[in-house]
Short mmCIF file of N, CA and C in Angstrom, two decimals:
data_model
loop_
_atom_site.label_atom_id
_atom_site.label_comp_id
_atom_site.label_asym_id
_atom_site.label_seq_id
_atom_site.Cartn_x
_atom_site.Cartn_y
_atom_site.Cartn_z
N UNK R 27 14.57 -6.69 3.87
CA UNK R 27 15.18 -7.28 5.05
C UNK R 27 16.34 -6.41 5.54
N UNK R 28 17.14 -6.28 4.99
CA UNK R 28 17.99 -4.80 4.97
C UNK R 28 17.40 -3.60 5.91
N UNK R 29 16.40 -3.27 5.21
CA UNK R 29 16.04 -2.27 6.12
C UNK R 29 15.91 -2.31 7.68
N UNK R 30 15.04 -3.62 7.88
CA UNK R 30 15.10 -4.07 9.03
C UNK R 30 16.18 -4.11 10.18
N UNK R 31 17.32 -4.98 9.69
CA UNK R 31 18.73 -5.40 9.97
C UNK R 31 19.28 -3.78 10.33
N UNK R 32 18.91 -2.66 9.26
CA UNK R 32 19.77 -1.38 9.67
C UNK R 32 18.77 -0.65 11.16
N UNK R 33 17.48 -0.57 10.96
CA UNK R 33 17.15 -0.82 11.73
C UNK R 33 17.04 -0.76 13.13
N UNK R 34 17.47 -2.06 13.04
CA UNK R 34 17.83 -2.73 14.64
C UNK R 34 18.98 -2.13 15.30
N UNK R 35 20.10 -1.85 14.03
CA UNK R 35 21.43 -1.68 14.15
C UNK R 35 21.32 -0.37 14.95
N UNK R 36 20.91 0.87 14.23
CA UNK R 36 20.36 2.46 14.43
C UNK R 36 19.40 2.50 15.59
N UNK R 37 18.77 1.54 16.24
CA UNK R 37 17.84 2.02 17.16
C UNK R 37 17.94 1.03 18.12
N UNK R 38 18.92 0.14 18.21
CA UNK R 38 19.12 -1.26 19.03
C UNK R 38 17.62 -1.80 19.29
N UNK R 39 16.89 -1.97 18.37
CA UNK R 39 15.70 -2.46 18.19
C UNK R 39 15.68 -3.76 18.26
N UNK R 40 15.19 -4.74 19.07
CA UNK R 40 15.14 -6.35 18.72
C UNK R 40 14.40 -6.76 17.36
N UNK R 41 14.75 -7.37 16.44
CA UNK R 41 13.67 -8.16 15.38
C UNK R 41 13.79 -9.34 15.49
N UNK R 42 12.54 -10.16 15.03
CA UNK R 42 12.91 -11.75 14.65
C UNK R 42 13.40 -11.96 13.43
N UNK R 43 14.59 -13.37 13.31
CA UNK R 43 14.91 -13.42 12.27
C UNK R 43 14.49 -15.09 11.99
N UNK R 44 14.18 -15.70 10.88
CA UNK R 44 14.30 -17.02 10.53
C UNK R 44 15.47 -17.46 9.60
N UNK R 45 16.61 -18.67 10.61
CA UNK R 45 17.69 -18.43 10.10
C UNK R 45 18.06 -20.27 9.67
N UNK R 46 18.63 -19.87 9.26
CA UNK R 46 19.21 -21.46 8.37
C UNK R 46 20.78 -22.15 9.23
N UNK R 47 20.98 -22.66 9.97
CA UNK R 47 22.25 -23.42 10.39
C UNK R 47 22.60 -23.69 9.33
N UNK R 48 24.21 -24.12 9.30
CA UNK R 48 25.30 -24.53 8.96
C UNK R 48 25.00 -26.42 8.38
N UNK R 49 23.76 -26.69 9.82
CA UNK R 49 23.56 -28.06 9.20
C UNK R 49 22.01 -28.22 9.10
N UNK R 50 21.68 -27.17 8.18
CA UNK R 50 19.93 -27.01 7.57
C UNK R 50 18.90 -27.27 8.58
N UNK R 51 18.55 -26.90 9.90
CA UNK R 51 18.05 -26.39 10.93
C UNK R 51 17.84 -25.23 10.63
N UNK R 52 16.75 -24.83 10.67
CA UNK R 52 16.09 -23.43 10.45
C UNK R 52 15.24 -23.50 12.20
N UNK R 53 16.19 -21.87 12.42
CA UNK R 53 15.35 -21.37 14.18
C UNK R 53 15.19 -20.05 13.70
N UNK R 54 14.09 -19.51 15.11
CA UNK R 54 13.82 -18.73 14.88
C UNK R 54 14.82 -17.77 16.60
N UNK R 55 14.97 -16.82 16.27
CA UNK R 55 16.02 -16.05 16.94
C UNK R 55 15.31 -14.52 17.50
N UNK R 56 15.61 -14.30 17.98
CA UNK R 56 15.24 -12.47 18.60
C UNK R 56 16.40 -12.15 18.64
N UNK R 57 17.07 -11.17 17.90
CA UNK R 57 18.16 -10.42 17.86
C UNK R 57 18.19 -8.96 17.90
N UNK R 58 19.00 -8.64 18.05
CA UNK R 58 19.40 -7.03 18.14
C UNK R 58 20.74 -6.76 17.58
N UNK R 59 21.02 -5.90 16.28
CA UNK R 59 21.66 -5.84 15.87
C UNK R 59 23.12 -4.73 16.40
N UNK R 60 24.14 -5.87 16.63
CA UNK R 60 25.34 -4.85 16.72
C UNK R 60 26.66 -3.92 15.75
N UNK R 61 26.35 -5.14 15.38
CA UNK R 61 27.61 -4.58 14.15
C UNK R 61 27.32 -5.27 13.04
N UNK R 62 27.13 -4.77 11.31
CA UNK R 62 26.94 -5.40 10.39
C UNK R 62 28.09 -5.39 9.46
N UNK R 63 28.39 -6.51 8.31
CA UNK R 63 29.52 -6.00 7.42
C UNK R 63 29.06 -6.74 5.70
N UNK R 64 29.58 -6.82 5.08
CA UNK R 64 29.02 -7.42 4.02
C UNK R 64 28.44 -9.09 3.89
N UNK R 65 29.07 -9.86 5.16
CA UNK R 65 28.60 -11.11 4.86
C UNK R 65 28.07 -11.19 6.48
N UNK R 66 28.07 -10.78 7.33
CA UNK R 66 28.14 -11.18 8.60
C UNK R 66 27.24 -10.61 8.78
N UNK R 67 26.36 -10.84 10.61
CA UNK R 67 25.58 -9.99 11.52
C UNK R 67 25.67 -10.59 12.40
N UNK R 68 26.36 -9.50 13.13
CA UNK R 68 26.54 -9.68 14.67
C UNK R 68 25.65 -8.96 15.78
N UNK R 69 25.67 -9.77 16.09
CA UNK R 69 24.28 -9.47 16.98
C UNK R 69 23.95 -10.40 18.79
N UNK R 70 23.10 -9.17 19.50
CA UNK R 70 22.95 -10.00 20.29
C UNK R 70 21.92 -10.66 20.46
N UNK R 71 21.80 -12.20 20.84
CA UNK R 71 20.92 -13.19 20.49
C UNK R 71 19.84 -13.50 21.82
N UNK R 72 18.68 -13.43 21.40
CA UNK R 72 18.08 -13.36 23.05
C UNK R 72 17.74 -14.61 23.45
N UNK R 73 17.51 -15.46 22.58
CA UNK R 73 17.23 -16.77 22.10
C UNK R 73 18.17 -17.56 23.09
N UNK R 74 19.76 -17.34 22.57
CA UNK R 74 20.50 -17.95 23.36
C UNK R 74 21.52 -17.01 24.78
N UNK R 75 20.79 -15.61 24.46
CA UNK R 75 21.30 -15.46 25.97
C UNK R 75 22.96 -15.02 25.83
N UNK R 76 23.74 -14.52 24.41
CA UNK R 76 24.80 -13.98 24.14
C UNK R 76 25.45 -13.44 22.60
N UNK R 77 26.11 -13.11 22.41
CA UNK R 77 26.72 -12.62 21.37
C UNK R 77 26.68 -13.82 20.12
N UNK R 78 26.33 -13.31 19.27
CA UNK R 78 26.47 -14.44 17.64
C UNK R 78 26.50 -13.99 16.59
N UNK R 79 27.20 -14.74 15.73
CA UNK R 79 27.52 -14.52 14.33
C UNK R 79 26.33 -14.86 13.11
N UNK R 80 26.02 -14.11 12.65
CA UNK R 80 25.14 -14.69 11.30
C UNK R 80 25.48 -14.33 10.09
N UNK R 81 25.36 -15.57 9.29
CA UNK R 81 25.55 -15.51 7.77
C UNK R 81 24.81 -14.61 7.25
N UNK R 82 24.78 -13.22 6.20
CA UNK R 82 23.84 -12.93 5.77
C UNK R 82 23.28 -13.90 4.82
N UNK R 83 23.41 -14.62 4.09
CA UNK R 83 22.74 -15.66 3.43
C UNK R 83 22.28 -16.49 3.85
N UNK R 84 21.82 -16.77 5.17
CA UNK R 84 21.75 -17.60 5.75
C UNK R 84 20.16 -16.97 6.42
N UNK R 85 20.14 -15.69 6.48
CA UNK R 85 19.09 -15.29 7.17
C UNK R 85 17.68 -15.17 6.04
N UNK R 86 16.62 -16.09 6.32
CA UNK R 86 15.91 -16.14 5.64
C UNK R 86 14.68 -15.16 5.47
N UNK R 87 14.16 -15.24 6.76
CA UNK R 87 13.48 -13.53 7.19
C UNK R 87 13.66 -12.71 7.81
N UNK R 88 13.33 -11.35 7.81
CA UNK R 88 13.60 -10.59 9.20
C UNK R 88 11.71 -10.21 9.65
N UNK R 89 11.52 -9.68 10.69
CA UNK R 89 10.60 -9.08 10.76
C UNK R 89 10.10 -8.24 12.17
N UNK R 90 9.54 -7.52 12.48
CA UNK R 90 9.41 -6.44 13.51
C UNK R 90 8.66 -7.12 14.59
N UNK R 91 8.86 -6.92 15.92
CA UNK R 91 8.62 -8.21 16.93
C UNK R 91 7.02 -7.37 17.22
N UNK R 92 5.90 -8.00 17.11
CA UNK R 92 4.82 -7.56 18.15
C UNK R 92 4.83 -7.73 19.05
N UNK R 93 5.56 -6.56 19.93
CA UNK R 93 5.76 -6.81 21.53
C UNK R 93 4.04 -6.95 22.50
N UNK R 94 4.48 -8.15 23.44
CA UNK R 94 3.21 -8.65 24.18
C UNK R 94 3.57 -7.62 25.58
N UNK R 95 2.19 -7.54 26.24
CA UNK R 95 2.19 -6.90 27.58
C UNK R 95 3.92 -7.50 28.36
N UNK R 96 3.76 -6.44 28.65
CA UNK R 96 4.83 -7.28 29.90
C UNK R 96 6.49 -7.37 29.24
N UNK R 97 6.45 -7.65 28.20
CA UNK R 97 7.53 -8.20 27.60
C UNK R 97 8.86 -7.23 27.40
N UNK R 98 9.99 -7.41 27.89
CA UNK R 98 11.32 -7.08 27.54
C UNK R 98 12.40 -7.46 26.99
N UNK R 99 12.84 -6.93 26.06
CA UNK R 99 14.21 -8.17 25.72
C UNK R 99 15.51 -7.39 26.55
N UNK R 100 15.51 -5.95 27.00
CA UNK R 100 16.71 -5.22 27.20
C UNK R 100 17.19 -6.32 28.75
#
């Protein structure tokens, strides 16, 4: 998952992540990674359309988006 997360970071690549809330809601997110640190990932969220914080423990998968015709996240 790591790899992924660096990644995104190095190539402003979008991935999906499956993530766990604060109050055990698990979503699924399209992110692009901006800045990482030992507990955090910051990132921009396409899902909601701005900047967000993620737990790394919190992130349950990562994985590489199969982009459809047509489709942009930039």
């Amino acid at each position: 998952m790591d790899f992924l997360l660096k990644a995104s970071l190095e190539q402003q690549m979008p991935i999906e992540i499956m993530y766990l809330s604060e109050r055990n809601v698990i979503s699924r997110r399209t992110i692009s990674v901006i800045r990482m640190d030992h507990q955090y990932i910051h990132a921009y969220c396409f899902t909601r359309k701005q900047k967000r914080t993620f737990k790394r423990g919190n992130i349950l998968s990562a994985a590489k988006i199969k982009q459809r015709k047509g489709a942009q996240y930039a």
